[in-house]
Amino acid sequence: MKLQPVIETPHPAAIWAETAPLDPLQIDCVTAVMLKILDNKCKMQPEQQMAITAIYTVVRQRQGALFEPSIHQKIDDALNADSAISCQQIHELRLYAERVIPKPVMKHFKSYLRDSLYDLN
């Protein structure tokens, strides 16, 4: 019997993110939400968290405004079960992200994201 290779369809949010005109501060907002997910402080439903994770995997290569590129390696490490990065380090990064991104910016971004992704579900 010949087995067919598994074909994974990209998440609709990832497809959206490939062409979304996100500015550097919005890229940082995606990163901040990803940190919130990893810190188990995100109040989004699991399917919304999956969408953010899909978006993050697409936009993590783009330059943000506030974070050093090394933050993405720390997030990658946290996603790796064998990683040495601690929950405390992720927690501290999340708190830092919440301090440096103005609340109105994050609120506007979340609204933009909801409006943009509404038709994808």
mmCIF file with all atom_site columns, N, CA and C in Angstrom, residues 1-61:
data_model
loop_
_atom_site.group_PDB
_atom_site.id
_atom_site.type_symbol
_atom_site.label_atom_id
_atom_site.label_alt_id
_atom_site.label_comp_id
_atom_site.label_asym_id
_atom_site.label_entity_id
_atom_site.label_seq_id
_atom_site.pdbx_PDB_ins_code
_atom_site.Cartn_x
_atom_site.Cartn_y
_atom_site.Cartn_z
_atom_site.occupancy
_atom_site.B_iso_or_equiv
_atom_site.pdbx_formal_charge
_atom_site.auth_seq_id
_atom_site.auth_comp_id
_atom_site.auth_asym_id
_atom_site.auth_atom_id
_atom_site.pdbx_PDB_model_num
ATOM 1   N N  . MET A 1 1  ? 0.839   -1.173 0.000  1.00 0.00 ? 1  MET A N  1
ATOM 2   C CA . MET A 1 1  ? 0.000   0.000  0.000  1.00 0.00 ? 1  MET A CA 1
ATOM 3   C C  . MET A 1 1  ? 0.890   1.244  0.000  1.00 0.00 ? 1  MET A C  1
ATOM 4   N N  . LYS A 1 2  ? 0.574   2.160  -0.880 1.00 0.00 ? 2  LYS A N  1
ATOM 5   C CA . LYS A 1 2  ? 1.335   3.401  -0.977 1.00 0.00 ? 2  LYS A CA 1
ATOM 6   C C  . LYS A 1 2  ? 0.633   4.482  -0.146 1.00 0.00 ? 2  LYS A C  1
ATOM 7   N N  . LEU A 1 3  ? 1.372   5.099  0.754  1.00 0.00 ? 3  LEU A N  1
ATOM 8   C CA . LEU A 1 3  ? 0.814   6.153  1.599  1.00 0.00 ? 3  LEU A CA 1
ATOM 9   C C  . LEU A 1 3  ? 0.949   7.508  0.927  1.00 0.00 ? 3  LEU A C  1
ATOM 10  N N  . GLN A 1 4  ? -0.085  8.280  1.043  1.00 0.00 ? 4  GLN A N  1
ATOM 11  C CA . GLN A 1 4  ? -0.064  9.643  0.508  1.00 0.00 ? 4  GLN A CA 1
ATOM 12  C C  . GLN A 1 4  ? 0.560   10.572 1.551  1.00 0.00 ? 4  GLN A C  1
ATOM 13  N N  . PRO A 1 5  ? 1.374   11.522 1.116  1.00 0.00 ? 5  PRO A N  1
ATOM 14  C CA . PRO A 1 5  ? 1.926   12.471 2.087  1.00 0.00 ? 5  PRO A CA 1
ATOM 15  C C  . PRO A 1 5  ? 0.805   13.336 2.666  1.00 0.00 ? 5  PRO A C  1
ATOM 16  N N  . VAL A 1 6  ? 0.999   13.715 3.904  1.00 0.00 ? 6  VAL A N  1
ATOM 17  C CA . VAL A 1 6  ? 0.029   14.581 4.569  1.00 0.00 ? 6  VAL A CA 1
ATOM 18  C C  . VAL A 1 6  ? 0.211   16.003 4.049  1.00 0.00 ? 6  VAL A C  1
ATOM 19  N N  . ILE A 1 7  ? -0.878  16.594 3.622  1.00 0.00 ? 7  ILE A N  1
ATOM 20  C CA . ILE A 1 7  ? -0.836  17.974 3.141  1.00 0.00 ? 7  ILE A CA 1
ATOM 21  C C  . ILE A 1 7  ? -1.523  18.841 4.180  1.00 0.00 ? 7  ILE A C  1
ATOM 22  N N  . GLU A 1 8  ? -0.767  19.733 4.756  1.00 0.00 ? 8  GLU A N  1
ATOM 23  C CA . GLU A 1 8  ? -1.338  20.624 5.751  1.00 0.00 ? 8  GLU A CA 1
ATOM 24  C C  . GLU A 1 8  ? -1.780  21.912 5.080  1.00 0.00 ? 8  GLU A C  1
ATOM 25  N N  . THR A 1 9  ? -3.014  22.267 5.309  1.00 0.00 ? 9  THR A N  1
ATOM 26  C CA . THR A 1 9  ? -3.545  23.513 4.781  1.00 0.00 ? 9  THR A CA 1
ATOM 27  C C  . THR A 1 9  ? -3.213  24.624 5.761  1.00 0.00 ? 9  THR A C  1
ATOM 28  N N  . PRO A 1 10 ? -2.663  25.730 5.286  1.00 0.00 ? 10 PRO A N  1
ATOM 29  C CA . PRO A 1 10 ? -2.354  26.832 6.202  1.00 0.00 ? 10 PRO A CA 1
ATOM 30  C C  . PRO A 1 10 ? -3.624  27.370 6.860  1.00 0.00 ? 10 PRO A C  1
ATOM 31  N N  . HIS A 1 11 ? -3.474  27.795 8.085  1.00 0.00 ? 11 HIS A N  1
ATOM 32  C CA . HIS A 1 11 ? -4.589  28.409 8.812  1.00 0.00 ? 11 HIS A CA 1
ATOM 33  C C  . HIS A 1 11 ? -5.021  29.660 8.040  1.00 0.00 ? 11 HIS A C  1
ATOM 34  N N  . PRO A 1 12 ? -6.320  29.932 7.940  1.00 0.00 ? 12 PRO A N  1
ATOM 35  C CA . PRO A 1 12 ? -6.779  31.139 7.228  1.00 0.00 ? 12 PRO A CA 1
ATOM 36  C C  . PRO A 1 12 ? -6.144  32.429 7.753  1.00 0.00 ? 12 PRO A C  1
ATOM 37  N N  . ALA A 1 13 ? -5.863  32.479 9.042  1.00 0.00 ? 13 ALA A N  1
ATOM 38  C CA . ALA A 1 13 ? -5.230  33.679 9.605  1.00 0.00 ? 13 ALA A CA 1
ATOM 39  C C  . ALA A 1 13 ? -3.799  33.839 9.092  1.00 0.00 ? 13 ALA A C  1
ATOM 40  N N  . ALA A 1 14 ? -3.115  32.728 8.857  1.00 0.00 ? 14 ALA A N  1
ATOM 41  C CA . ALA A 1 14 ? -1.759  32.796 8.303  1.00 0.00 ? 14 ALA A CA 1
ATOM 42  C C  . ALA A 1 14 ? -1.800  33.319 6.872  1.00 0.00 ? 14 ALA A C  1
ATOM 43  N N  . ILE A 1 15 ? -2.783  32.864 6.117  1.00 0.00 ? 15 ILE A N  1
ATOM 44  C CA . ILE A 1 15 ? -2.934  33.348 4.739  1.00 0.00 ? 15 ILE A CA 1
ATOM 45  C C  . ILE A 1 15 ? -3.213  34.849 4.749  1.00 0.00 ? 15 ILE A C  1
ATOM 46  N N  . TRP A 1 16 ? -4.088  35.279 5.651  1.00 0.00 ? 16 TRP A N  1
ATOM 47  C CA . TRP A 1 16 ? -4.384  36.712 5.795  1.00 0.00 ? 16 TRP A CA 1
ATOM 48  C C  . TRP A 1 16 ? -3.110  37.490 6.137  1.00 0.00 ? 16 TRP A C  1
ATOM 49  N N  . ALA A 1 17 ? -2.313  36.963 7.072  1.00 0.00 ? 17 ALA A N  1
ATOM 50  C CA . ALA A 1 17 ? -1.113  37.663 7.546  1.00 0.00 ? 17 ALA A CA 1
ATOM 51  C C  . ALA A 1 17 ? -0.064  37.841 6.456  1.00 0.00 ? 17 ALA A C  1
ATOM 52  N N  . GLU A 1 18 ? -0.047  36.949 5.478  1.00 0.00 ? 18 GLU A N  1
ATOM 53  C CA . GLU A 1 18 ? 0.947   37.049 4.406  1.00 0.00 ? 18 GLU A CA 1
ATOM 54  C C  . GLU A 1 18 ? 0.825   38.349 3.625  1.00 0.00 ? 18 GLU A C  1
ATOM 55  N N  . THR A 1 19 ? -0.376  38.876 3.511  1.00 0.00 ? 19 THR A N  1
ATOM 56  C CA . THR A 1 19 ? -0.568  40.104 2.733  1.00 0.00 ? 19 THR A CA 1
ATOM 57  C C  . THR A 1 19 ? -1.081  41.275 3.566  1.00 0.00 ? 19 THR A C  1
ATOM 58  N N  . ALA A 1 20 ? -1.309  41.053 4.837  1.00 0.00 ? 20 ALA A N  1
ATOM 59  C CA . ALA A 1 20 ? -1.823  42.134 5.693  1.00 0.00 ? 20 ALA A CA 1
ATOM 60  C C  . ALA A 1 20 ? -0.779  43.242 5.824  1.00 0.00 ? 20 ALA A C  1
ATOM 61  N N  . PRO A 1 21 ? -1.200  44.488 5.675  1.00 0.00 ? 21 PRO A N  1
ATOM 62  C CA . PRO A 1 21 ? -0.256  45.613 5.756  1.00 0.00 ? 21 PRO A CA 1
ATOM 63  C C  . PRO A 1 21 ? 0.017   46.020 7.208  1.00 0.00 ? 21 PRO A C  1
ATOM 64  N N  . LEU A 1 22 ? 0.614   45.109 7.969  1.00 0.00 ? 22 LEU A N  1
ATOM 65  C CA . LEU A 1 22 ? 0.890   45.391 9.377  1.00 0.00 ? 22 LEU A CA 1
ATOM 66  C C  . LEU A 1 22 ? 2.113   46.289 9.504  1.00 0.00 ? 22 LEU A C  1
ATOM 67  N N  . ASP A 1 23 ? 1.973   47.352 10.291 1.00 0.00 ? 23 ASP A N  1
ATOM 68  C CA . ASP A 1 23 ? 3.116   48.233 10.521 1.00 0.00 ? 23 ASP A CA 1
ATOM 69  C C  . ASP A 1 23 ? 3.971   47.654 11.657 1.00 0.00 ? 23 ASP A C  1
ATOM 70  N N  . PRO A 1 24 ? 5.181   48.194 11.875 1.00 0.00 ? 24 PRO A N  1
ATOM 71  C CA . PRO A 1 24 ? 6.069   47.632 12.896 1.00 0.00 ? 24 PRO A CA 1
ATOM 72  C C  . PRO A 1 24 ? 5.453   47.560 14.297 1.00 0.00 ? 24 PRO A C  1
ATOM 73  N N  . LEU A 1 25 ? 4.668   48.542 14.680 1.00 0.00 ? 25 LEU A N  1
ATOM 74  C CA . LEU A 1 25 ? 4.045   48.501 16.004 1.00 0.00 ? 25 LEU A CA 1
ATOM 75  C C  . LEU A 1 25 ? 2.986   47.393 16.077 1.00 0.00 ? 25 LEU A C  1
ATOM 76  N N  . GLN A 1 26 ? 2.297   47.142 14.983 1.00 0.00 ? 26 GLN A N  1
ATOM 77  C CA . GLN A 1 26 ? 1.330   46.041 14.950 1.00 0.00 ? 26 GLN A CA 1
ATOM 78  C C  . GLN A 1 26 ? 2.038   44.687 15.018 1.00 0.00 ? 26 GLN A C  1
ATOM 79  N N  . ILE A 1 27 ? 3.216   44.602 14.427 1.00 0.00 ? 27 ILE A N  1
ATOM 80  C CA . ILE A 1 27 ? 4.021   43.379 14.543 1.00 0.00 ? 27 ILE A CA 1
ATOM 81  C C  . ILE A 1 27 ? 4.352   43.144 16.012 1.00 0.00 ? 27 ILE A C  1
ATOM 82  N N  . ASP A 1 28 ? 4.716   44.213 16.714 1.00 0.00 ? 28 ASP A N  1
ATOM 83  C CA . ASP A 1 28 ? 4.993   44.093 18.147 1.00 0.00 ? 28 ASP A CA 1
ATOM 84  C C  . ASP A 1 28 ? 3.751   43.672 18.923 1.00 0.00 ? 28 ASP A C  1
ATOM 85  N N  . CYS A 1 29 ? 2.593   44.126 18.502 1.00 0.00 ? 29 CYS A N  1
ATOM 86  C CA . CYS A 1 29 ? 1.341   43.721 19.155 1.00 0.00 ? 29 CYS A CA 1
ATOM 87  C C  . CYS A 1 29 ? 1.113   42.220 18.994 1.00 0.00 ? 29 CYS A C  1
ATOM 88  N N  . VAL A 1 30 ? 1.382   41.691 17.815 1.00 0.00 ? 30 VAL A N  1
ATOM 89  C CA . VAL A 1 30 ? 1.255   40.247 17.597 1.00 0.00 ? 30 VAL A CA 1
ATOM 90  C C  . VAL A 1 30 ? 2.212   39.513 18.535 1.00 0.00 ? 30 VAL A C  1
ATOM 91  N N  . THR A 1 31 ? 3.440   40.001 18.631 1.00 0.00 ? 31 THR A N  1
ATOM 92  C CA . THR A 1 31 ? 4.437   39.390 19.507 1.00 0.00 ? 31 THR A CA 1
ATOM 93  C C  . THR A 1 31 ? 3.970   39.430 20.957 1.00 0.00 ? 31 THR A C  1
ATOM 94  N N  . ALA A 1 32 ? 3.416   40.556 21.382 1.00 0.00 ? 32 ALA A N  1
ATOM 95  C CA . ALA A 1 32 ? 2.938   40.696 22.758 1.00 0.00 ? 32 ALA A CA 1
ATOM 96  C C  . ALA A 1 32 ? 1.802   39.720 23.057 1.00 0.00 ? 32 ALA A C  1
ATOM 97  N N  . VAL A 1 33 ? 0.889   39.551 22.117 1.00 0.00 ? 33 VAL A N  1
ATOM 98  C CA . VAL A 1 33 ? -0.212  38.605 22.333 1.00 0.00 ? 33 VAL A CA 1
ATOM 99  C C  . VAL A 1 33 ? 0.338   37.179 22.388 1.00 0.00 ? 33 VAL A C  1
ATOM 100 N N  . MET A 1 34 ? 1.340   36.892 21.566 1.00 0.00 ? 34 MET A N  1
ATOM 101 C CA . MET A 1 34 ? 1.958   35.565 21.607 1.00 0.00 ? 34 MET A CA 1
ATOM 102 C C  . MET A 1 34 ? 2.577   35.314 22.979 1.00 0.00 ? 34 MET A C  1
ATOM 103 N N  . LEU A 1 35 ? 3.233   36.317 23.541 1.00 0.00 ? 35 LEU A N  1
ATOM 104 C CA . LEU A 1 35 ? 3.798   36.180 24.886 1.00 0.00 ? 35 LEU A CA 1
ATOM 105 C C  . LEU A 1 35 ? 2.696   35.946 25.918 1.00 0.00 ? 35 LEU A C  1
ATOM 106 N N  . LYS A 1 36 ? 1.588   36.618 25.742 1.00 0.00 ? 36 LYS A N  1
ATOM 107 C CA . LYS A 1 36 ? 0.460   36.453 26.661 1.00 0.00 ? 36 LYS A CA 1
ATOM 108 C C  . LYS A 1 36 ? -0.084  35.024 26.582 1.00 0.00 ? 36 LYS A C  1
ATOM 109 N N  . ILE A 1 37 ? -0.147  34.473 25.385 1.00 0.00 ? 37 ILE A N  1
ATOM 110 C CA . ILE A 1 37 ? -0.590  33.087 25.211 1.00 0.00 ? 37 ILE A CA 1
ATOM 111 C C  . ILE A 1 37 ? 0.373   32.145 25.928 1.00 0.00 ? 37 ILE A C  1
ATOM 112 N N  . LEU A 1 38 ? 1.668   32.347 25.712 1.00 0.00 ? 38 LEU A N  1
ATOM 113 C CA . LEU A 1 38 ? 2.673   31.476 26.327 1.00 0.00 ? 38 LEU A CA 1
ATOM 114 C C  . LEU A 1 38 ? 2.694   31.594 27.845 1.00 0.00 ? 38 LEU A C  1
ATOM 115 N N  . ASP A 1 39 ? 2.302   32.754 28.360 1.00 0.00 ? 39 ASP A N  1
ATOM 116 C CA . ASP A 1 39 ? 2.281   32.987 29.809 1.00 0.00 ? 39 ASP A CA 1
ATOM 117 C C  . ASP A 1 39 ? 0.943   32.549 30.429 1.00 0.00 ? 39 ASP A C  1
ATOM 118 N N  . ASN A 1 40 ? 0.088   31.965 29.614 1.00 0.00 ? 40 ASN A N  1
ATOM 119 C CA . ASN A 1 40 ? -1.238  31.513 30.061 1.00 0.00 ? 40 ASN A CA 1
ATOM 120 C C  . ASN A 1 40 ? -2.072  32.631 30.673 1.00 0.00 ? 40 ASN A C  1
ATOM 121 N N  . LYS A 1 41 ? -1.940  33.834 30.138 1.00 0.00 ? 41 LYS A N  1
ATOM 122 C CA . LYS A 1 41 ? -2.716  34.981 30.611 1.00 0.00 ? 41 LYS A CA 1
ATOM 123 C C  . LYS A 1 41 ? -3.685  35.479 29.544 1.00 0.00 ? 41 LYS A C  1
ATOM 124 N N  . CYS A 1 42 ? -3.753  34.783 28.437 1.00 0.00 ? 42 CYS A N  1
ATOM 125 C CA . CYS A 1 42 ? -4.603  35.201 27.328 1.00 0.00 ? 42 CYS A CA 1
ATOM 126 C C  . CYS A 1 42 ? -6.030  34.711 27.554 1.00 0.00 ? 42 CYS A C  1
ATOM 127 N N  . LYS A 1 43 ? -6.982  35.622 27.406 1.00 0.00 ? 43 LYS A N  1
ATOM 128 C CA . LYS A 1 43 ? -8.393  35.283 27.626 1.00 0.00 ? 43 LYS A CA 1
ATOM 129 C C  . LYS A 1 43 ? -9.106  34.875 26.339 1.00 0.00 ? 43 LYS A C  1
ATOM 130 N N  . MET A 1 44 ? -8.371  34.773 25.250 1.00 0.00 ? 44 MET A N  1
ATOM 131 C CA . MET A 1 44 ? -8.970  34.376 23.974 1.00 0.00 ? 44 MET A CA 1
ATOM 132 C C  . MET A 1 44 ? -9.376  32.905 24.012 1.00 0.00 ? 44 MET A C  1
ATOM 133 N N  . GLN A 1 45 ? -10.341 32.575 23.181 1.00 0.00 ? 45 GLN A N  1
ATOM 134 C CA . GLN A 1 45 ? -10.746 31.184 23.006 1.00 0.00 ? 45 GLN A CA 1
ATOM 135 C C  . GLN A 1 45 ? -9.617  30.432 22.290 1.00 0.00 ? 45 GLN A C  1
ATOM 136 N N  . PRO A 1 46 ? -9.542  29.102 22.458 1.00 0.00 ? 46 PRO A N  1
ATOM 137 C CA . PRO A 1 46 ? -8.466  28.329 21.824 1.00 0.00 ? 46 PRO A CA 1
ATOM 138 C C  . PRO A 1 46 ? -8.348  28.561 20.316 1.00 0.00 ? 46 PRO A C  1
ATOM 139 N N  . GLU A 1 47 ? -9.482  28.669 19.609 1.00 0.00 ? 47 GLU A N  1
ATOM 140 C CA . GLU A 1 47 ? -9.396  28.882 18.156 1.00 0.00 ? 47 GLU A CA 1
ATOM 141 C C  . GLU A 1 47 ? -8.822  30.261 17.835 1.00 0.00 ? 47 GLU A C  1
ATOM 142 N N  . GLN A 1 48 ? -9.067  31.245 18.690 1.00 0.00 ? 48 GLN A N  1
ATOM 143 C CA . GLN A 1 48 ? -8.481  32.572 18.493 1.00 0.00 ? 48 GLN A CA 1
ATOM 144 C C  . GLN A 1 48 ? -6.983  32.535 18.777 1.00 0.00 ? 48 GLN A C  1
ATOM 145 N N  . GLN A 1 49 ? -6.593  31.769 19.786 1.00 0.00 ? 49 GLN A N  1
ATOM 146 C CA . GLN A 1 49 ? -5.167  31.617 20.081 1.00 0.00 ? 49 GLN A CA 1
ATOM 147 C C  . GLN A 1 49 ? -4.450  30.917 18.935 1.00 0.00 ? 49 GLN A C  1
ATOM 148 N N  . MET A 1 50 ? -5.112  29.947 18.324 1.00 0.00 ? 50 MET A N  1
ATOM 149 C CA . MET A 1 50 ? -4.520  29.279 17.157 1.00 0.00 ? 50 MET A CA 1
ATOM 150 C C  . MET A 1 50 ? -4.332  30.269 16.018 1.00 0.00 ? 50 MET A C  1
ATOM 151 N N  . ALA A 1 51 ? -5.299  31.158 15.831 1.00 0.00 ? 51 ALA A N  1
ATOM 152 C CA . ALA A 1 51 ? -5.193  32.169 14.774 1.00 0.00 ? 51 ALA A CA 1
ATOM 153 C C  . ALA A 1 51 ? -4.018  33.097 15.040 1.00 0.00 ? 51 ALA A C  1
ATOM 154 N N  . ILE A 1 52 ? -3.869  33.556 16.278 1.00 0.00 ? 52 ILE A N  1
ATOM 155 C CA . ILE A 1 52 ? -2.746  34.439 16.623 1.00 0.00 ? 52 ILE A CA 1
ATOM 156 C C  . ILE A 1 52 ? -1.422  33.714 16.411 1.00 0.00 ? 52 ILE A C  1
ATOM 157 N N  . THR A 1 53 ? -1.362  32.462 16.815 1.00 0.00 ? 53 THR A N  1
ATOM 158 C CA . THR A 1 53 ? -0.133  31.689 16.625 1.00 0.00 ? 53 THR A CA 1
ATOM 159 C C  . THR A 1 53 ? 0.191   31.561 15.140 1.00 0.00 ? 53 THR A C  1
ATOM 160 N N  . ALA A 1 54 ? -0.815  31.339 14.323 1.00 0.00 ? 54 ALA A N  1
ATOM 161 C CA . ALA A 1 54 ? -0.609  31.252 12.870 1.00 0.00 ? 54 ALA A CA 1
ATOM 162 C C  . ALA A 1 54 ? -0.115  32.583 12.313 1.00 0.00 ? 54 ALA A C  1
ATOM 163 N N  . ILE A 1 55 ? -0.701  33.674 12.774 1.00 0.00 ? 55 ILE A N  1
ATOM 164 C CA . ILE A 1 55 ? -0.263  35.009 12.337 1.00 0.00 ? 55 ILE A CA 1
ATOM 165 C C  . ILE A 1 55 ? 1.171   35.248 12.771 1.00 0.00 ? 55 ILE A C  1
ATOM 166 N N  . TYR A 1 56 ? 1.475   34.910 14.017 1.00 0.00 ? 56 TYR A N  1
ATOM 167 C CA . TYR A 1 56 ? 2.830   35.118 14.539 1.00 0.00 ? 56 TYR A CA 1
ATOM 168 C C  . TYR A 1 56 ? 3.866   34.374 13.698 1.00 0.00 ? 56 TYR A C  1
ATOM 169 N N  . THR A 1 57 ? 3.573   33.138 13.314 1.00 0.00 ? 57 THR A N  1
ATOM 170 C CA . THR A 1 57 ? 4.556   32.376 12.537 1.00 0.00 ? 57 THR A CA 1
ATOM 171 C C  . THR A 1 57 ? 4.863   33.038 11.200 1.00 0.00 ? 57 THR A C  1
ATOM 172 N N  . VAL A 1 58 ? 3.902   33.787 10.672 1.00 0.00 ? 58 VAL A N  1
ATOM 173 C CA . VAL A 1 58 ? 4.116   34.493 9.406  1.00 0.00 ? 58 VAL A CA 1
ATOM 174 C C  . VAL A 1 58 ? 4.869   35.803 9.628  1.00 0.00 ? 58 VAL A C  1
ATOM 175 N N  . VAL A 1 59 ? 4.467   36.575 10.631 1.00 0.00 ? 59 VAL A N  1
ATOM 176 C CA . VAL A 1 59 ? 5.002   37.937 10.770 1.00 0.00 ? 59 VAL A CA 1
ATOM 177 C C  . VAL A 1 59 ? 6.244   38.037 11.646 1.00 0.00 ? 59 VAL A C  1
ATOM 178 N N  . ARG A 1 60 ? 6.640   36.963 12.286 1.00 0.00 ? 60 ARG A N  1
ATOM 179 C CA . ARG A 1 60 ? 7.796   37.029 13.193 1.00 0.00 ? 60 ARG A CA 1
ATOM 180 C C  . ARG A 1 60 ? 9.080   37.443 12.470 1.00 0.00 ? 60 ARG A C  1
ATOM 181 N N  . GLN A 1 61 ? 9.113   37.248 11.163 1.00 0.00 ? 61 GLN A N  1
ATOM 182 C CA . GLN A 1 61 ? 10.291  37.626 10.381 1.00 0.00 ? 61 GLN A CA 1
ATOM 183 C C  . GLN A 1 61 ? 10.334  39.124 10.075 1.00 0.00 ? 61 GLN A C  1
#
